[in-house]
mmCIF file of C-alpha atoms and ligand atoms in Angstrom:
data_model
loop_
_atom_site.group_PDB
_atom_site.id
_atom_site.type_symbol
_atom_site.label_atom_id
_atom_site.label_comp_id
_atom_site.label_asym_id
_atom_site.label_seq_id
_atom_site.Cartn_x
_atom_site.Cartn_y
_atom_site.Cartn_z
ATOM 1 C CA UNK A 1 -11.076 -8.291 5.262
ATOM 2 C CA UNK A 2 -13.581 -7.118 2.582
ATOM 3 C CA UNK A 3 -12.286 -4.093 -0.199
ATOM 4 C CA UNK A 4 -15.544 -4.521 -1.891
ATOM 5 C CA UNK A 5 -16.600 -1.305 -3.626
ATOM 6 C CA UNK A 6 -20.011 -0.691 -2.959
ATOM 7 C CA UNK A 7 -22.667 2.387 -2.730
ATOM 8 C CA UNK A 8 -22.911 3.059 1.264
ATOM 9 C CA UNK A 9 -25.721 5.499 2.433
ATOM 10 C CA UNK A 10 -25.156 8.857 3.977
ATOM 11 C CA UNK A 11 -27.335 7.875 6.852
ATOM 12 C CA UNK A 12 -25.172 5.275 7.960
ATOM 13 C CA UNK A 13 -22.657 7.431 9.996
ATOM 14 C CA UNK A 14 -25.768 9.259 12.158
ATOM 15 C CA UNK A 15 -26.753 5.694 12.643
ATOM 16 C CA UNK A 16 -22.983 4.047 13.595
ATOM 17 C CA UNK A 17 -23.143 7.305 16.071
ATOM 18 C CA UNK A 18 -26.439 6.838 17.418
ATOM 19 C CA UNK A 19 -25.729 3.216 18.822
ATOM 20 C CA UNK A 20 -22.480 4.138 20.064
ATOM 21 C CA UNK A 21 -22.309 3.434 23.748
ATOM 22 C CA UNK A 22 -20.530 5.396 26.062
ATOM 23 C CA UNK A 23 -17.826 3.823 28.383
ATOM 24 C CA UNK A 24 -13.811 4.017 27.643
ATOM 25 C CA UNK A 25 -11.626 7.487 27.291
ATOM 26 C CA UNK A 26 -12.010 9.167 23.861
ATOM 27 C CA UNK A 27 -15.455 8.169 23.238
ATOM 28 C CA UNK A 28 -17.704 10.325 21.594
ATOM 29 C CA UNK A 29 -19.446 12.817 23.932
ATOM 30 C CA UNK A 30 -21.883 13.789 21.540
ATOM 31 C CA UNK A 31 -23.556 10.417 19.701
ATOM 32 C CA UNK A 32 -26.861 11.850 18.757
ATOM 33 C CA UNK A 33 -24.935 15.039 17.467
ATOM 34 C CA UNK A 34 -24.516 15.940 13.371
ATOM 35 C CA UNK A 35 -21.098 14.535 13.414
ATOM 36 C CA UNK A 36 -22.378 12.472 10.837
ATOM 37 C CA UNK A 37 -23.015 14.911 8.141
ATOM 38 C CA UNK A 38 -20.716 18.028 9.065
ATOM 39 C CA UNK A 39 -16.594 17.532 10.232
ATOM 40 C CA UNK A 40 -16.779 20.612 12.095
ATOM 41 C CA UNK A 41 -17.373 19.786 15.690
ATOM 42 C CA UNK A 42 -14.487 17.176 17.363
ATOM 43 C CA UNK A 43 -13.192 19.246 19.432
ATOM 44 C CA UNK A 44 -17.016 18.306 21.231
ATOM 45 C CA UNK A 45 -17.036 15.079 19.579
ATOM 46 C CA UNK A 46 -14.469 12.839 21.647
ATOM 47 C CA UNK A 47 -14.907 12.895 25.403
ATOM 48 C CA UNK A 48 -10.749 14.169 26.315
ATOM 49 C CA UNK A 49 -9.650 11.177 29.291
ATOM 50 C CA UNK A 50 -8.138 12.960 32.682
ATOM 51 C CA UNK A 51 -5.245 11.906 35.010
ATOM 52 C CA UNK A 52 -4.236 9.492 31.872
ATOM 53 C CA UNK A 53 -0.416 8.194 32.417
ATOM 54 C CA UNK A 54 1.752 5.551 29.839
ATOM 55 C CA UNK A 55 4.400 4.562 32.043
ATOM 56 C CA UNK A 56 7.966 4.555 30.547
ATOM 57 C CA UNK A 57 7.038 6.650 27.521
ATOM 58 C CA UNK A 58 9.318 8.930 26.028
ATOM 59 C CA UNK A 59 6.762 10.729 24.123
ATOM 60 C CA UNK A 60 4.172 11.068 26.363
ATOM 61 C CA UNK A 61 6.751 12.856 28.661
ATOM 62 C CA UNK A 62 7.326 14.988 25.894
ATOM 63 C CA UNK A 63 3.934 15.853 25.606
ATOM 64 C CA UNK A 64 3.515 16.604 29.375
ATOM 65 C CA UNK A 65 6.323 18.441 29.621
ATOM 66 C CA UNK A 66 5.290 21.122 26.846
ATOM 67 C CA UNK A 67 1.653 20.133 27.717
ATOM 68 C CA UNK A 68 1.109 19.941 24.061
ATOM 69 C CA UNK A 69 0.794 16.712 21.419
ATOM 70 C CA UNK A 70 2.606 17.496 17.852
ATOM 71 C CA UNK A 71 1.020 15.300 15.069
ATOM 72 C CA UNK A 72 2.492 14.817 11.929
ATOM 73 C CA UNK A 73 -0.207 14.803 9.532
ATOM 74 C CA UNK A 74 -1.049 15.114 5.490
ATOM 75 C CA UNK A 75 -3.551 18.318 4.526
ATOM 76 C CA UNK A 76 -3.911 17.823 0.441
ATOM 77 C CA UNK A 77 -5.749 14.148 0.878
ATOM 78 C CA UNK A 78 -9.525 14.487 0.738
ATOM 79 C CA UNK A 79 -11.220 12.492 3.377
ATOM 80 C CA UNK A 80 -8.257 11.142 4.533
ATOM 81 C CA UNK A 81 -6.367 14.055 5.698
ATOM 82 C CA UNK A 82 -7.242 17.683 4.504
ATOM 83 C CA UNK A 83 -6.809 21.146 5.058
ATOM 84 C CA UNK A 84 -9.471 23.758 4.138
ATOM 85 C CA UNK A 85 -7.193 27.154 3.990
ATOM 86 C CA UNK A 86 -10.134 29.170 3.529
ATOM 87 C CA UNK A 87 -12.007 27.761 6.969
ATOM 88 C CA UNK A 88 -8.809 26.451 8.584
ATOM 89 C CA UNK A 89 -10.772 23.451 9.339
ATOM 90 C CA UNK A 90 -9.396 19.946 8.997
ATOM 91 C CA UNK A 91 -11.252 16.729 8.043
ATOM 92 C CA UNK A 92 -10.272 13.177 7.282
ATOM 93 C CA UNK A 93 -10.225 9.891 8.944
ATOM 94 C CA UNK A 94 -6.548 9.728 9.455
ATOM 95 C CA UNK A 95 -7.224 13.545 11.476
ATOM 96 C CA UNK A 96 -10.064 12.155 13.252
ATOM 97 C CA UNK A 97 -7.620 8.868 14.225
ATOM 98 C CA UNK A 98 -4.741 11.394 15.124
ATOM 99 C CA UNK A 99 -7.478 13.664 17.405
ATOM 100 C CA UNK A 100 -9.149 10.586 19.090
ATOM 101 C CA UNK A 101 -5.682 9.673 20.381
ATOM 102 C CA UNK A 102 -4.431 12.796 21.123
ATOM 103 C CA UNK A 103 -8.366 12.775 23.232
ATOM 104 C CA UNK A 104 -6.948 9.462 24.643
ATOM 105 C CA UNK A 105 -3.750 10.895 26.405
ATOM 106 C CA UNK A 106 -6.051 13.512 27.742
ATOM 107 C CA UNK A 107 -5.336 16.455 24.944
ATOM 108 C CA UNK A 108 -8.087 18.574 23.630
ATOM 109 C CA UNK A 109 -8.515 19.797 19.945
ATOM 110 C CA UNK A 110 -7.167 23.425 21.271
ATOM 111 C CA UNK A 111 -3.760 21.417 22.573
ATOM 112 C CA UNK A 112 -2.869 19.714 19.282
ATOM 113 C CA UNK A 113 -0.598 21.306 16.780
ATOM 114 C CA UNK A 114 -1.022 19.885 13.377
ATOM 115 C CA UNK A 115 2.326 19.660 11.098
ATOM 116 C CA UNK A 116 2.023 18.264 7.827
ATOM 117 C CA UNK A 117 4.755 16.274 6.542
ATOM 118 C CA UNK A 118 5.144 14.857 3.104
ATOM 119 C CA UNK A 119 5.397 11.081 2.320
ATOM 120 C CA UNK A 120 9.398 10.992 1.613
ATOM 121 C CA UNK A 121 10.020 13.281 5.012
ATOM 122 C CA UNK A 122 8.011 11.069 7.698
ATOM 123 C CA UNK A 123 10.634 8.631 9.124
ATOM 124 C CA UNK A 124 12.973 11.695 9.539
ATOM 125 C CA UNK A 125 10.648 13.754 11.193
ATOM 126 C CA UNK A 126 9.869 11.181 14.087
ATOM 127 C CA UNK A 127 13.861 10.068 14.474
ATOM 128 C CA UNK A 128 14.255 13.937 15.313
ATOM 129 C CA UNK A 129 11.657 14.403 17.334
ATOM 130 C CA UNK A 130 10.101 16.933 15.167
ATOM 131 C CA UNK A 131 6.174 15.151 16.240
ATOM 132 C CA UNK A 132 5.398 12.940 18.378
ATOM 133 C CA UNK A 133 3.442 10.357 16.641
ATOM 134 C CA UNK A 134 2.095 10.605 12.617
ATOM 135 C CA UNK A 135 -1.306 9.779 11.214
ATOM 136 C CA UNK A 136 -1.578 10.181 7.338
ATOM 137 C CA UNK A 137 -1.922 7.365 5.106
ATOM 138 C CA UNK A 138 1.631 5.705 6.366
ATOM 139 C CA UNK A 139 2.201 2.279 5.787
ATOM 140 C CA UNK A 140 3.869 -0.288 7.754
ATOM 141 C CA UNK A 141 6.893 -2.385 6.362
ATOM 142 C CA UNK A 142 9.742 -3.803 7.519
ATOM 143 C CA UNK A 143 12.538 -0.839 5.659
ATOM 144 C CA UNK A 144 10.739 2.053 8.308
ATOM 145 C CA UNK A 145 10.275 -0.030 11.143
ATOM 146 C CA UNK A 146 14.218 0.143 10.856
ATOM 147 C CA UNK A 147 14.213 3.493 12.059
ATOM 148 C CA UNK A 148 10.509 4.017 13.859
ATOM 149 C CA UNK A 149 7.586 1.665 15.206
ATOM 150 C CA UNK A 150 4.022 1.593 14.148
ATOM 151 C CA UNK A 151 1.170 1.093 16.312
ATOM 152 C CA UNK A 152 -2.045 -0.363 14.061
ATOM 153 C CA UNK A 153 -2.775 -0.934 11.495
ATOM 154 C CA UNK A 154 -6.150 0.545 11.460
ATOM 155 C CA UNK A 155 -6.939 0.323 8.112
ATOM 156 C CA UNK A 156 -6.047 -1.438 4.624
ATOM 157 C CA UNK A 157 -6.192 -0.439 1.559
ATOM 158 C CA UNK A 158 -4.126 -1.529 -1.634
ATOM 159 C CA UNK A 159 -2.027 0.689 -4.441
ATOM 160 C CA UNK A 160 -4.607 1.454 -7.341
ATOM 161 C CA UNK A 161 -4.941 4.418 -10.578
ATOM 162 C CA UNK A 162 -6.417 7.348 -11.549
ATOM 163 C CA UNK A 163 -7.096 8.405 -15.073
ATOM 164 C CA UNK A 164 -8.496 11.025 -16.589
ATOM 165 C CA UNK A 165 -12.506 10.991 -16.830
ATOM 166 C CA UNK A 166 -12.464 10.202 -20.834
ATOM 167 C CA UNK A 167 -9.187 7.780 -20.369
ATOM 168 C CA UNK A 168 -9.869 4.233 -21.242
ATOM 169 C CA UNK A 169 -10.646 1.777 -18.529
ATOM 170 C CA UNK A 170 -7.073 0.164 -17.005
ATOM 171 C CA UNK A 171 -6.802 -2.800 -14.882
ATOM 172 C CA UNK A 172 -3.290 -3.241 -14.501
ATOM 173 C CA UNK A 173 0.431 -0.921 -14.022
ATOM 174 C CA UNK A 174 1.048 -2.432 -17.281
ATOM 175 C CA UNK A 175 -1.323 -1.233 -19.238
ATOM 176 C CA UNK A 176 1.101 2.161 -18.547
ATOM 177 C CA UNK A 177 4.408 0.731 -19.846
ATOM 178 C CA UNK A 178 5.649 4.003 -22.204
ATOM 179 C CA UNK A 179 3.491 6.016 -20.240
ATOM 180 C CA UNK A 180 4.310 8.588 -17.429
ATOM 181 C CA UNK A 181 3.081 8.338 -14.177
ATOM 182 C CA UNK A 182 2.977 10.174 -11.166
ATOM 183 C CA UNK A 183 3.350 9.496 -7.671
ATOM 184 C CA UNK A 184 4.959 11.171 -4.540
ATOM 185 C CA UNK A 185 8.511 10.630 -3.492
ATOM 186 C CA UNK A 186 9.267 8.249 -0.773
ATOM 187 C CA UNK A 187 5.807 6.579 -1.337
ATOM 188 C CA UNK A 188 5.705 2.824 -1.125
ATOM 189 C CA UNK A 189 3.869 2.898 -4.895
ATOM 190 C CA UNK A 190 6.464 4.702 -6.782
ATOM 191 C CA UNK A 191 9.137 2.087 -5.085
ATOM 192 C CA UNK A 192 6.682 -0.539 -6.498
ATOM 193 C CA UNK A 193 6.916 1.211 -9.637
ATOM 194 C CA UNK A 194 10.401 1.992 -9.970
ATOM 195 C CA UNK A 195 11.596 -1.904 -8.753
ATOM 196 C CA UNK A 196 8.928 -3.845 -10.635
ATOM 197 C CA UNK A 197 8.201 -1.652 -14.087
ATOM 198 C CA UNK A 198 10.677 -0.172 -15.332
ATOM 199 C CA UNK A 199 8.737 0.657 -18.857
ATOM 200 C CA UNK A 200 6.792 3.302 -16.745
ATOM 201 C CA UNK A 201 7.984 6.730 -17.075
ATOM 202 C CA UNK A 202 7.616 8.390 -13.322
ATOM 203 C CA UNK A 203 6.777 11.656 -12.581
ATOM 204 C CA UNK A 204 7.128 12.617 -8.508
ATOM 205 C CA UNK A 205 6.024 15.531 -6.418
ATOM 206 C CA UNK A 206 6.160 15.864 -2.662
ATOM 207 C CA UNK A 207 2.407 15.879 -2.564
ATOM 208 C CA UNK A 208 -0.451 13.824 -4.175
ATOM 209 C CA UNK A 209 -2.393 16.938 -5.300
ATOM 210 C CA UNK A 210 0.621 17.955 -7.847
ATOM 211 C CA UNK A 211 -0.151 14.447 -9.340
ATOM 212 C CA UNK A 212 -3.719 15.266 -9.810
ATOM 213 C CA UNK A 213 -2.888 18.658 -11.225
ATOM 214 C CA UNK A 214 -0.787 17.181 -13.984
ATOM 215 C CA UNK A 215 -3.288 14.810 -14.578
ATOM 216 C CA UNK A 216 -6.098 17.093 -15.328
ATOM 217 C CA UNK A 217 -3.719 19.047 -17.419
ATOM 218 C CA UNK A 218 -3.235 16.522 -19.168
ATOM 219 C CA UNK A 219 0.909 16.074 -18.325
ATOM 220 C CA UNK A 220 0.651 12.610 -16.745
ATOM 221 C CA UNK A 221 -1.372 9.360 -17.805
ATOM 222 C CA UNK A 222 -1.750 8.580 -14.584
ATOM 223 C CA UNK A 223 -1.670 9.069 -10.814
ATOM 224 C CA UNK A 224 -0.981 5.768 -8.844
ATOM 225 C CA UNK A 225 -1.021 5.417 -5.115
ATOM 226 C CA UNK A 226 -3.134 3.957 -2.577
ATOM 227 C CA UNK A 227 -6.889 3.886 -4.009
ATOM 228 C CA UNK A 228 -8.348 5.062 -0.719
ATOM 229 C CA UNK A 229 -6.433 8.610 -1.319
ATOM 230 C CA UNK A 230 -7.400 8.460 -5.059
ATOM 231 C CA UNK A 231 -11.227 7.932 -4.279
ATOM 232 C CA UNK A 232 -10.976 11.193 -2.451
ATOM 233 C CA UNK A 233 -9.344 13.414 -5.354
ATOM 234 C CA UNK A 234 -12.038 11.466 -7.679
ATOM 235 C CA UNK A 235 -14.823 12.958 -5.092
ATOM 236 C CA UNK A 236 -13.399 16.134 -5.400
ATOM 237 C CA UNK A 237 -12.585 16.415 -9.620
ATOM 238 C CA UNK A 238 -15.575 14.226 -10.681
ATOM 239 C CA UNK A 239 -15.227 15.814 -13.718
ATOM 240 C CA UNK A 240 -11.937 15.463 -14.576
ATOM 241 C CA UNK A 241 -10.424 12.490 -12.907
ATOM 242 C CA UNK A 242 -11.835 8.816 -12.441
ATOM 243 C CA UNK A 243 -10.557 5.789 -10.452
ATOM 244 C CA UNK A 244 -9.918 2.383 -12.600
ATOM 245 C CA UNK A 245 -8.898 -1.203 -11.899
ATOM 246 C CA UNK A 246 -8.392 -2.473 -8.745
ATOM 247 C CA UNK A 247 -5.701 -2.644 -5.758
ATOM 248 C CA UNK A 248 -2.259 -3.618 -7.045
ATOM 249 C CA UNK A 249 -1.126 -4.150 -3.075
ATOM 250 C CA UNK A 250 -2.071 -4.226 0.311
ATOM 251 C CA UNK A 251 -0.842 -1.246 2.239
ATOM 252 C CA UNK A 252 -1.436 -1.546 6.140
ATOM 253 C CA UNK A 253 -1.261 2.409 7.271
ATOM 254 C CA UNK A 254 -0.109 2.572 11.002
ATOM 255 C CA UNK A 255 0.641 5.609 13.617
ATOM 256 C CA UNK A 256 4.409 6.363 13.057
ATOM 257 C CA UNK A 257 6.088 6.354 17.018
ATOM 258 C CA UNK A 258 9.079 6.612 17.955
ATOM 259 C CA UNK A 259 11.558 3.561 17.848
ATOM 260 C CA UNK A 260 11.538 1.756 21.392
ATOM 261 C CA UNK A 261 8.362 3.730 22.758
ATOM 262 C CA UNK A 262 6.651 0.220 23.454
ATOM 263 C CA UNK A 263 4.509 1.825 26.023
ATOM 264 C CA UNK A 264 3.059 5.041 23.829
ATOM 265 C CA UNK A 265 2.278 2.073 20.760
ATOM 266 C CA UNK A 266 0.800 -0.563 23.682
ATOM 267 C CA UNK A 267 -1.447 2.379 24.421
ATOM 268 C CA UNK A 268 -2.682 3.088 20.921
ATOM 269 C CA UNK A 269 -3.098 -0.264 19.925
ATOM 270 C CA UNK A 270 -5.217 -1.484 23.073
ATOM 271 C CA UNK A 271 -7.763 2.069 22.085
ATOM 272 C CA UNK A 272 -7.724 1.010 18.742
ATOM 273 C CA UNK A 273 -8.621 -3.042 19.768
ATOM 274 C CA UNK A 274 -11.126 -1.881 22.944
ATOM 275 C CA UNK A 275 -12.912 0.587 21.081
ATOM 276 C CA UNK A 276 -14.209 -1.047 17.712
ATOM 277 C CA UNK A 277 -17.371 1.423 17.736
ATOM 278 C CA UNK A 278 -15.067 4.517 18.224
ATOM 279 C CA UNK A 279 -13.097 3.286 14.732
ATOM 280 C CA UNK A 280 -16.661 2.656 13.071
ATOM 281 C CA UNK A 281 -18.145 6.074 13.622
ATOM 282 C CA UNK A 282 -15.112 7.840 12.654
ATOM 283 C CA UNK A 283 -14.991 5.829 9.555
ATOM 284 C CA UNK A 284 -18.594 6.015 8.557
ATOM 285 C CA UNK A 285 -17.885 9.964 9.315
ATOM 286 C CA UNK A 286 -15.258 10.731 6.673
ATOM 287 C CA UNK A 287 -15.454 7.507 4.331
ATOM 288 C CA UNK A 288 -18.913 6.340 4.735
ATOM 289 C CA UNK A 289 -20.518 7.612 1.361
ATOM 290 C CA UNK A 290 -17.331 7.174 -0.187
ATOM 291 C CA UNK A 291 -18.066 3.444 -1.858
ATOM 292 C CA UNK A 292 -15.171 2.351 0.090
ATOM 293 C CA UNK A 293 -16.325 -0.890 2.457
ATOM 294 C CA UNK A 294 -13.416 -1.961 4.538
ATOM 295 C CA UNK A 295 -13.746 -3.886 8.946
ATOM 296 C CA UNK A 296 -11.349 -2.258 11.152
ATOM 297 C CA UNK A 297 -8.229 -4.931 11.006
ATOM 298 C CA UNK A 298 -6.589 -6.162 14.409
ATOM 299 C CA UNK A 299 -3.382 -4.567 15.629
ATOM 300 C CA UNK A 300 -0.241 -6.333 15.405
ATOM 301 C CA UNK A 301 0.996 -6.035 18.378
ATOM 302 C CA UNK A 302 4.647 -6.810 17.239
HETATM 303 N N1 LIG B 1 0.619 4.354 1.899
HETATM 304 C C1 LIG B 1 1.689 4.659 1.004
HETATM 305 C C2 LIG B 1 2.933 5.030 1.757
HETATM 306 O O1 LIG B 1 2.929 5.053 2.954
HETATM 307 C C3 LIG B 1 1.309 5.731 0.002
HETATM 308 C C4 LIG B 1 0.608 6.920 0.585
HETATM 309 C C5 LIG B 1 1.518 7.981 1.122
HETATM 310 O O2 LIG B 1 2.515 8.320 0.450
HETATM 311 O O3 LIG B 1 1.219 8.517 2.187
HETATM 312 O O4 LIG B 1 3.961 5.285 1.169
#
């Protein structure tokens, strides 16, 4: 897999949506629409299947019963997954991920209900039952697979910083020891940080955006967690905040199931592997003028 960094073109989403072809559930139904330039229109954009069953799923019955899908979901991460209170609209690739499969069990936009969840709160909210399945930067390793399952991954993406616009340059966690840093509680990076340095100062919020806000106030040195999250706050405070160094880790993010639903995480996986031009347009949508250059991984199919 390539993490290059390198300048992609607007144009390349309407052109990843114009050669999409039509053929498997969740696909597109409007290619040659402005998906690629506005995030306004998916409840139009992926085709919803009909008379779709998973066998021996748990969840899915769930979902049939209240006739209803519950995603657990982050709202503060720009391009990734976001909230616009003043619209009500929400954008991201991990939403567009956590719509196309909700589209894939046969659920429309107006039957999804959105809960955001914060890093350190995920595992519990699946072992209760609280949403059915979680899309929002959440990566797979061995301590949560203890209590849930992961379907994925469908993206990867490494722990990296963010600095103030006028900060030196930094190309390592080092480069921080005496500092203070900030990261959100529960998140794989401040467990990096908290193991492996212990000359960093921490600073933790429930949420990624608190980070940012006492960076540009000049509280924190530093926000750390995965770069493809940072990126977005850097898009958004191009002023204030600026990405440096490179990824510290690979973090494989995954759709949080519940434990033992083999058949709901079978389902995902095999949309995720069949539909390689699905996971391309929805990428170049939210992430294509980002700089970010990553190829869909393969599933594990653990
Ligand atoms: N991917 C990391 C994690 O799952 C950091 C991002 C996040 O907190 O969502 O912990």
């Amino acid at each position: 897999m390539r993490r290059t960094r390198t300048l992609a073109g607007i144009g390349i989403a309407a052109a990843a949506l114009l050669a999409l072809t039509a053929c498997n559930s969740g696909t597109p139904s409007n290619p040659g629409g402005d998906a690629g330039g506005d995030e306004g229109e998916d409840s139009t954009w992926f085709e919803v299947a009909s008379d779709v069953t998973v066998d021996d799923s748990p969840t899915f019955e769930r979902i049939t019963d209240r006739d209803k899908v519950v995603v657990g979901v982050k709202e503060d991460q720009p391009g990734l997954g976001y909230l616009d209170v003043t619209s009500g609209e929400r954008t991201g690739f991990d939403v567009d991920i956590a719509r196309w499969i909700a589209a894939s069990l046969g659920y429309d936009e107006d039957k999804i209900e959105f809960k955001p969840i914060a890093s350190a709160n995920r595992e519990q909210a699946i072992v209760n039952g609280d949403i059915d399945y979680y899309v929002g930067t959440y990566s797979i390793n061995d301590k949560r697979k203890e209590q849930i399952d992961f379907a994925g991954p469908y993206f990867i993406t490494g722990q990296g910083l963010l600095v103030a616009a006028d900060a030196d340059e930094a190309d390592k966690l080092e480069d921080f020891n005496g500092k203070t840093v900030c990261s959100a509680t529960g998140s794989t990076p401040i467990q990096n940080i908290k193991a492996n340095f212990p000359d960093i100062k921490t600073q933790e919020y429930d949420l990624y955006s608190a980070c940012v806000q006492d960076l540009i106030d000049g509280k924190v040195d530093a926000v750390t967690t995965d770069q493809a999250i940072l990126i977005g706050y850097a898009a958004q405070y191009p002023d204030d905040v600026k990405v440096t160094g490179g990824l510290f880790t690979e973090e494989r993010y995954g759709v949080g199931l519940e434990k033992g639903d083999d058949a709901l995480r079978a389902h995902i996986n095999d949309l995720f592997t069949e539909n390689p031009d699905i996971w391309q347009a929805i990428f170049d949508k939210n992430l294509g003028s980002s700089g970010i250059e990553v190829e869909q991984p393969e599933v594990d199919a653990y």
